[in-house]
Coordinates of C-alpha atoms in Angstrom, one line a residue:
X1 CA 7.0 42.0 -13.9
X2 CA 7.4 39.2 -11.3
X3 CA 5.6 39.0 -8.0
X4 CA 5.5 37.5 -4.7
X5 CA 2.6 36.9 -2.5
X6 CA 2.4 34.4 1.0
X7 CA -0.5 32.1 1.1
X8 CA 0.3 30.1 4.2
X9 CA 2.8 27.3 4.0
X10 CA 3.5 28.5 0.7
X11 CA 4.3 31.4 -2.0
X12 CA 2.0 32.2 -4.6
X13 CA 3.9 33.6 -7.9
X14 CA 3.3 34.9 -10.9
X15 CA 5.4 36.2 -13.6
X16 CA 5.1 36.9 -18.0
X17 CA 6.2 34.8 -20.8
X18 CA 5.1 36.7 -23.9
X19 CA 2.8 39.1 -22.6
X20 CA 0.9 36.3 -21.2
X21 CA 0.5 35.8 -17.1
X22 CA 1.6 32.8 -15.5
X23 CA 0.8 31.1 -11.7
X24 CA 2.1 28.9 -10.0
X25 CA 2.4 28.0 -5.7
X26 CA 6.0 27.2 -4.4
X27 CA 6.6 26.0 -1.1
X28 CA 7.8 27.8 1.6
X29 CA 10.1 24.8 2.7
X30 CA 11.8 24.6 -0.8
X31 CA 12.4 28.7 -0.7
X32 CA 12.4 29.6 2.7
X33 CA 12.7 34.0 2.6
X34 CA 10.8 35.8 -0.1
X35 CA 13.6 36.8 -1.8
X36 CA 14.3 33.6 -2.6
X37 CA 10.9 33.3 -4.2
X38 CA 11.2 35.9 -5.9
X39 CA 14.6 35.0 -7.6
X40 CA 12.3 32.0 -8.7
X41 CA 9.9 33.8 -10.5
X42 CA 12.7 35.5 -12.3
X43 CA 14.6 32.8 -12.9
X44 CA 11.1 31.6 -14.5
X45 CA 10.1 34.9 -16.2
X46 CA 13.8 35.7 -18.2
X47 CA 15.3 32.3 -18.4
X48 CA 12.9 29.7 -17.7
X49 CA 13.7 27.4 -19.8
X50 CA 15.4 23.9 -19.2
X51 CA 18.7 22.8 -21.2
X52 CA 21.0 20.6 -20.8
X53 CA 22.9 22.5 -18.3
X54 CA 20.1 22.7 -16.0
X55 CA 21.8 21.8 -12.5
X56 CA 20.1 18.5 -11.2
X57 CA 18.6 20.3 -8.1
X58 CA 16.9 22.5 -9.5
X59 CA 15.3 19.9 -12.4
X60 CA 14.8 17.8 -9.4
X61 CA 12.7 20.9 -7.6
X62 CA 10.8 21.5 -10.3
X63 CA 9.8 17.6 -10.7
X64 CA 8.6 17.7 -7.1
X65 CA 6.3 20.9 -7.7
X66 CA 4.7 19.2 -10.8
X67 CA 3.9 16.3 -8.2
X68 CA 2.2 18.3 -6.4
X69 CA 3.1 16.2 -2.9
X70 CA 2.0 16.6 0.5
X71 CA 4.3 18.2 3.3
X72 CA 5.6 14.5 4.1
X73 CA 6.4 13.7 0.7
X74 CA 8.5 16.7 0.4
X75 CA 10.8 16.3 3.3
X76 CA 11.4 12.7 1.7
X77 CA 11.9 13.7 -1.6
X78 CA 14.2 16.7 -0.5
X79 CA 16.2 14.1 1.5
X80 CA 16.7 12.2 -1.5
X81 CA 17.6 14.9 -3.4
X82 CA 20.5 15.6 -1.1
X83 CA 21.5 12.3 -1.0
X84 CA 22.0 12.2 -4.5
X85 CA 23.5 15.7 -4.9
X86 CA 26.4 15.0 -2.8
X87 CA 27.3 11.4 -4.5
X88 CA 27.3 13.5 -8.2
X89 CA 29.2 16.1 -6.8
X90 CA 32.8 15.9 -8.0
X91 CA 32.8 13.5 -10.3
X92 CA 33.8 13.7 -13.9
X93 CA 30.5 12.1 -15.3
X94 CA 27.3 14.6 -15.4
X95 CA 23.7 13.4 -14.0
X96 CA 21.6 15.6 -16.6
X97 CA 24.1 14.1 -19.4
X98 CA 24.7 10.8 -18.7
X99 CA 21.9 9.1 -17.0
X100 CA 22.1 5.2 -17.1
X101 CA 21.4 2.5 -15.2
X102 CA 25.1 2.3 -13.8
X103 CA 24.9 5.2 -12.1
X104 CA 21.9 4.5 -10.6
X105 CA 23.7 1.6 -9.5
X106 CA 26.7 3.1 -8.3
X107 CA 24.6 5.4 -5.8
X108 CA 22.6 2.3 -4.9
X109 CA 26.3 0.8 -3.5
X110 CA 27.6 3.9 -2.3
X111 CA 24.1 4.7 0.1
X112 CA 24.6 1.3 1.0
X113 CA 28.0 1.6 2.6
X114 CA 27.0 4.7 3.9
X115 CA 24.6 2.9 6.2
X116 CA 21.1 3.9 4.5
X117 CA 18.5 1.4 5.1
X118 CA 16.6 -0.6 2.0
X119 CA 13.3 1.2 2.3
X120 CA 15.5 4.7 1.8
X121 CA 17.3 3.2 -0.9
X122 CA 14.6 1.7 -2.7
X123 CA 12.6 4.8 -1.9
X124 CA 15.3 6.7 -3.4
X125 CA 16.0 4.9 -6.6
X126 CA 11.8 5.1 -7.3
X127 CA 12.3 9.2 -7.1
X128 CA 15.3 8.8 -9.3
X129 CA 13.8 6.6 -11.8
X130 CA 10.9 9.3 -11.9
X131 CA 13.4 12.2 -12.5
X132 CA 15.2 10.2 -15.4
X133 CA 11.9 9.5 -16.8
X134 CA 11.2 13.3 -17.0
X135 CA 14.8 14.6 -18.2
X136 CA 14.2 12.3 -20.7
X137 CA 10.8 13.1 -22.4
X138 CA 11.8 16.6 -22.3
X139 CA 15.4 16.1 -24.2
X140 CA 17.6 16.7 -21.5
X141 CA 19.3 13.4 -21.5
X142 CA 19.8 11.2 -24.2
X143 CA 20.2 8.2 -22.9
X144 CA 17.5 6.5 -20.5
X145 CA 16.2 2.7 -21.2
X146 CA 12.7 3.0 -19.7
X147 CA 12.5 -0.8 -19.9
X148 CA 15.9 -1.3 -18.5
X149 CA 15.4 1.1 -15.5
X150 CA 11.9 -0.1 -14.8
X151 CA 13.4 -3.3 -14.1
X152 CA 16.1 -2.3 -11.9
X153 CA 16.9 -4.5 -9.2
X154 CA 16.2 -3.6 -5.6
X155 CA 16.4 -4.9 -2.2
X156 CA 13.9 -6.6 -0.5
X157 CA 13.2 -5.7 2.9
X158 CA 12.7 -8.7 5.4
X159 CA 9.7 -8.1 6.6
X160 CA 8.6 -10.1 10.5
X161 CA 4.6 -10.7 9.5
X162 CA 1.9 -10.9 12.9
X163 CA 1.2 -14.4 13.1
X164 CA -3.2 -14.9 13.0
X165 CA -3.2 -15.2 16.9
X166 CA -1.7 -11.3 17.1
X167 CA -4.2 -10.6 14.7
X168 CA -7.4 -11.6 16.2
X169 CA -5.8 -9.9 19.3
X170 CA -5.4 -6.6 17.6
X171 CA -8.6 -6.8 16.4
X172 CA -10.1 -7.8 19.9
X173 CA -8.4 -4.9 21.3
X174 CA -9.9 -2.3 19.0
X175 CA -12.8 -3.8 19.7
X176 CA -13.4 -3.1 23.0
X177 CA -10.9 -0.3 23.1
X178 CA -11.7 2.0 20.0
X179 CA -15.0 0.9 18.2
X180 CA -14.7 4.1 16.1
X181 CA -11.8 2.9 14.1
X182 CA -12.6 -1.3 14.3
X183 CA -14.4 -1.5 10.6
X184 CA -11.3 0.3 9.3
X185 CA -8.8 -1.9 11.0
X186 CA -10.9 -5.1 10.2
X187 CA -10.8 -4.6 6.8
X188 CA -7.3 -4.0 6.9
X189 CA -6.9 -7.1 8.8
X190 CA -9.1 -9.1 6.5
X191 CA -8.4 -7.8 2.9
X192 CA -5.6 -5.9 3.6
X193 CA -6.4 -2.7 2.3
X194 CA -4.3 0.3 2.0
X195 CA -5.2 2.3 5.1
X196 CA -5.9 5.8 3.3
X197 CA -8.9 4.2 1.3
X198 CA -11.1 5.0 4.2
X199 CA -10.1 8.3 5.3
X200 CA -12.1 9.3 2.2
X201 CA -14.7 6.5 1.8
X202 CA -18.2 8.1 2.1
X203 CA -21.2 6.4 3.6
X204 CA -23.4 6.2 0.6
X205 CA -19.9 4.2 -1.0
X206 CA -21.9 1.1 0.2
X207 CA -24.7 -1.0 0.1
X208 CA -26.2 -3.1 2.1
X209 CA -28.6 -4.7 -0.1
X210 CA -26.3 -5.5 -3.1
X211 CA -23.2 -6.3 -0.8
X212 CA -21.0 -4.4 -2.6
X213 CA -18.6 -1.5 -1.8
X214 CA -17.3 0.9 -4.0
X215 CA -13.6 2.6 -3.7
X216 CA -13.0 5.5 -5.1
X217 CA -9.8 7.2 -3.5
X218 CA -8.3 3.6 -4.6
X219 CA -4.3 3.9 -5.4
X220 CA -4.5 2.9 -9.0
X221 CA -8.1 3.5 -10.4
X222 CA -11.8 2.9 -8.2
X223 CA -12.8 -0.8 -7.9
X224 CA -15.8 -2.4 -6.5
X225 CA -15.6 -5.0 -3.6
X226 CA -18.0 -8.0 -2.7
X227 CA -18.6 -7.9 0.8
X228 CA -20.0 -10.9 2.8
X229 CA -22.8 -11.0 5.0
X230 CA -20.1 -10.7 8.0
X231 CA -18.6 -7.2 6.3
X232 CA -22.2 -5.9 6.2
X233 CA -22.8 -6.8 10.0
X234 CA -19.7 -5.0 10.9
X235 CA -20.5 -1.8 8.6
X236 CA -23.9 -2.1 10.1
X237 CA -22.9 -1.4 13.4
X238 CA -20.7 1.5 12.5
X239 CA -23.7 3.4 11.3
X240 CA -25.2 2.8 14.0
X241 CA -22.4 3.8 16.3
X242 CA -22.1 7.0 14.2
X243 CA -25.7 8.0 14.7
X244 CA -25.5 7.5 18.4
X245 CA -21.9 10.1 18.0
X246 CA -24.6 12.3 16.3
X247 CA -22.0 12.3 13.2
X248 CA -24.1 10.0 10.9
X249 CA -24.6 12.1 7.4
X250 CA -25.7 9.8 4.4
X251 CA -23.9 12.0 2.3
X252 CA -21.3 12.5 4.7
X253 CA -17.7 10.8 5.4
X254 CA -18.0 6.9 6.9
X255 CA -15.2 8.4 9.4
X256 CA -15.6 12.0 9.8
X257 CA -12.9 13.9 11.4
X258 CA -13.2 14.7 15.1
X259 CA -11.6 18.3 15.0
X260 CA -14.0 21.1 13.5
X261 CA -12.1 22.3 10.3
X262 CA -10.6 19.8 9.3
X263 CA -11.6 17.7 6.1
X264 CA -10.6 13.9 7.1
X265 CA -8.9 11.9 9.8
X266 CA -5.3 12.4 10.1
X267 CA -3.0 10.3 8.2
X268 CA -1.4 9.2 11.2
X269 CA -4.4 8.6 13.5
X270 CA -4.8 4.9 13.0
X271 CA -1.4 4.3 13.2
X272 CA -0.7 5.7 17.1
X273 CA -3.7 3.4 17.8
X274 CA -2.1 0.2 16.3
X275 CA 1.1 1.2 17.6
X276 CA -1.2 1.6 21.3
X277 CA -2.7 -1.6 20.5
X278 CA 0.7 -3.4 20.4
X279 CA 2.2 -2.1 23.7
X280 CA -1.2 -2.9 26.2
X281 CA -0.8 -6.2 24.4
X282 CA 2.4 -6.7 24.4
X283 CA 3.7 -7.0 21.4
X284 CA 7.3 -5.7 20.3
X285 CA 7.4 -6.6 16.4
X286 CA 6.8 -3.1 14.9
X287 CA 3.3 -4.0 13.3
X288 CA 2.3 -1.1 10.6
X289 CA -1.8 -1.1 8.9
X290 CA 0.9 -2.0 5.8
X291 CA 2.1 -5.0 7.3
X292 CA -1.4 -6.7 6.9
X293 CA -1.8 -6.3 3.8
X294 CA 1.8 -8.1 2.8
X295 CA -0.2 -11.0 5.5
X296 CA -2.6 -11.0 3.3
X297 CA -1.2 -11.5 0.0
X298 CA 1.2 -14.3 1.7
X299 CA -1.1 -16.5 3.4
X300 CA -3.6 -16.3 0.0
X301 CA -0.7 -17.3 -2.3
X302 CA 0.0 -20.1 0.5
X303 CA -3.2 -21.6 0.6
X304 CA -4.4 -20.9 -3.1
X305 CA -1.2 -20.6 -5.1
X306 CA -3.7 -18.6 -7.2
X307 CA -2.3 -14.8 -8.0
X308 CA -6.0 -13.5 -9.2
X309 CA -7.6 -14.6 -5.8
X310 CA -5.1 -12.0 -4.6
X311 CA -5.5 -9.4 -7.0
X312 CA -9.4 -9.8 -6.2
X313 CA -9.4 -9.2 -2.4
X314 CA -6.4 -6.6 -1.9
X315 CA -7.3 -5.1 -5.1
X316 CA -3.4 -5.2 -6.5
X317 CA -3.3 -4.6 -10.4
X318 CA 0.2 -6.2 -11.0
X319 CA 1.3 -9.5 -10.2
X320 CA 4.5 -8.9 -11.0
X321 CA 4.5 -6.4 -7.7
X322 CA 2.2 -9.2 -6.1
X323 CA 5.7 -11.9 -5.9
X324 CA 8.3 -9.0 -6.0
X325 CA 7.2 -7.1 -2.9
X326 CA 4.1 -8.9 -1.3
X327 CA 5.2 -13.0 -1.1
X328 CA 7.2 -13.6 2.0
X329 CA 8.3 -16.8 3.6
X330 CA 6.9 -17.2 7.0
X331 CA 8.0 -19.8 9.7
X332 CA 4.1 -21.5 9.0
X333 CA 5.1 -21.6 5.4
X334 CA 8.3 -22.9 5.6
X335 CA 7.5 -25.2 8.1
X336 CA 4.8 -27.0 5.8
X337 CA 7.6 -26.7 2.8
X338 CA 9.6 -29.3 5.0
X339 CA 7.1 -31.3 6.0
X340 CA 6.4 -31.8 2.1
X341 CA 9.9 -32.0 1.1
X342 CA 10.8 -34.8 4.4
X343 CA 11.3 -38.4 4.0
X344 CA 11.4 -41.5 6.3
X345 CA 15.2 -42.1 7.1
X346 CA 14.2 -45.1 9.4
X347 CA 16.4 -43.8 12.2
X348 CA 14.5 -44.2 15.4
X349 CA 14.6 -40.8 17.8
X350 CA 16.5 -41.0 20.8
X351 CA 17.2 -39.2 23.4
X352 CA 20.5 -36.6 24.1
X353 CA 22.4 -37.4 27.0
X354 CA 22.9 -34.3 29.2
X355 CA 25.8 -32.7 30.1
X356 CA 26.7 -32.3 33.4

């Protein structure tokens, strides 16, 4: 028999298969009433079972609760979802049936007229991509080139980089303005690390007298960094600002949370103080902890030409990702590409009469 409990933000079911008892948590955003839950655990308990007649929502729902995503995550993946619902709707050709990189392609043009930005797009055709991938291990769809798919072209987003002097700024602000969160941002600035790799970075994760650093909650798998006698300085005085905040724990968090309860710093945190950082220094290019990091990787490949320098200091496993997403062409850069490229025409410069 099927039941229905609330745990917070989300329902905890349980239902038989066999004579045998099976959990699971569904979210409260996905099935709003309990009776909707509870149809779930039904649906789950008599006729479980995918086929090829599955609807794509509800194969689509049921991808998202195996990822397991946060509340964010959700709301973007649900948008998605809807997205693609409506474009399948109607048409003669079936999603769960006939999945191919044409379609995909087709709802990458239509989204497009439709005024949805690249990052949604791309965003969406990575969820849909995931989905195929799924359908397909599990027999639902016959047809799915991994290979083909996995190469699918997207569109690069034209990203407007800080220039160094906005950096040093930045970092000069935080400085001065919020010494609790400079390390973070000047590693971000400096090797361009993804910003949630400190929200969960314990003290003990370095030391001092090997000049190392070791990242565990990295995006791929943990790595160890070299750090310089100028990171350790910087770390240095962290611990000591954090013993002087009475929050210093050598077995603690480098940045505990400031709210009693809660288990790190909020995802978001950082960003509201770059975003402040921007405005008392006026600067209007909309500068994300991301952004660096795509800085980084630029002005490495411009200076090194040497894809394993890069790989070394942002920690990036693929170089294929590295050129794809990460190498953009900067006024600096371009500028030095002409002066290589120019040659002496012998015209002498004069100068252009005015107008009156």
């Amino acid at each position: 028999m099927a039941r229905v409990v609330s745990r917070g933000n989300n329902w905890r079911i349980w239902w038989y298969v066999d004579g045998k008892r099976k959990f699971s948590s569904i979210s409260k955003t996905l099935f709003p009433k309990k009776k909707d839950a509870e149809r779930e655990a039904y649906r789950r308990e008599f006729g479980g079972v995918l086929t090829k007649d599955t609807p794509f929502r509800d194969f689509a729902l049921q991808v998202l609760e195996s990822k397991r995503p946060s509340y964010r995550t959700r709301e973007v993946f649900l948008e998605t979802v809807n997205h693609f619902e409506k474009f399948i709707k109607g048409r003669s050709i079936q999603f769960m049936r006939n999945y191919s990189e044409a379609l995909i392609n087709e709802y990458k043009n239509e989204a497009k007229n439709r005024g949805r930005s690249s990052s949604s797009i791309n965003r969406d055709i990575t969820y849909l991509k995931e989905i195929g991938k799924r359908a397909f291990s599990k027999q639902l769809i016959s047809n799915f080139n991994e290979r083909e798919v996995k190469e699918f072209p997207f569109i690069k987003k034209n990203w407007i980089l800080p220039t160094r002097e906005e950096r040093e700024r930045i970092l000069k602000w935080f400085k001065m303005n919020e010494p609790y969160f400079y390390v973070w941002m000047y590693f971000i600035i400096t090797r361009g690390w993804r910003r949630d790799e400190f929200r969960t970075m314990l003290v003990k994760d370095f030391s001092f007298e090997n000049e190392i650093l070791y990242i565990q909650k990295a995006k791929t798998e943990p790595r160890v960094a070299k750090l310089t006698q100028e990171d350790c300085r910087v770390l240095n005085e962290h611990i000591i600002l954090l013993k002087k905040m009475k929050k210093y724990d050598p077995d603690g968090l480098l940045y505990p949370p400031f709210h009693e309860g809660a288990r790190f710093v909020g995802s978001e945190t950082l960003n509201n103080r770059l975003k402040r950082a921007c405005r008392d220094l006026g600067i209007t290019k909309n500068i994300t902890p991301h952004l660096f990091r795509h800085w980084v990787v630029t002005n490495i490949l411009d200076n090194t030409a040497n894809v394993e320098v890069v790989k070394a200091i942002t920690g990036h496993k693929d170089s294929q990702t590295i050129f794809k997403y990460y190498a953009h062409a900067t006024p600096e850069n371009v500028a030095k590409g002409l002066e290589i490229t120019r040659v002496n025409t012998g015209f002498v410069p004069k100068t252009v009469p005015r107008k009156e």
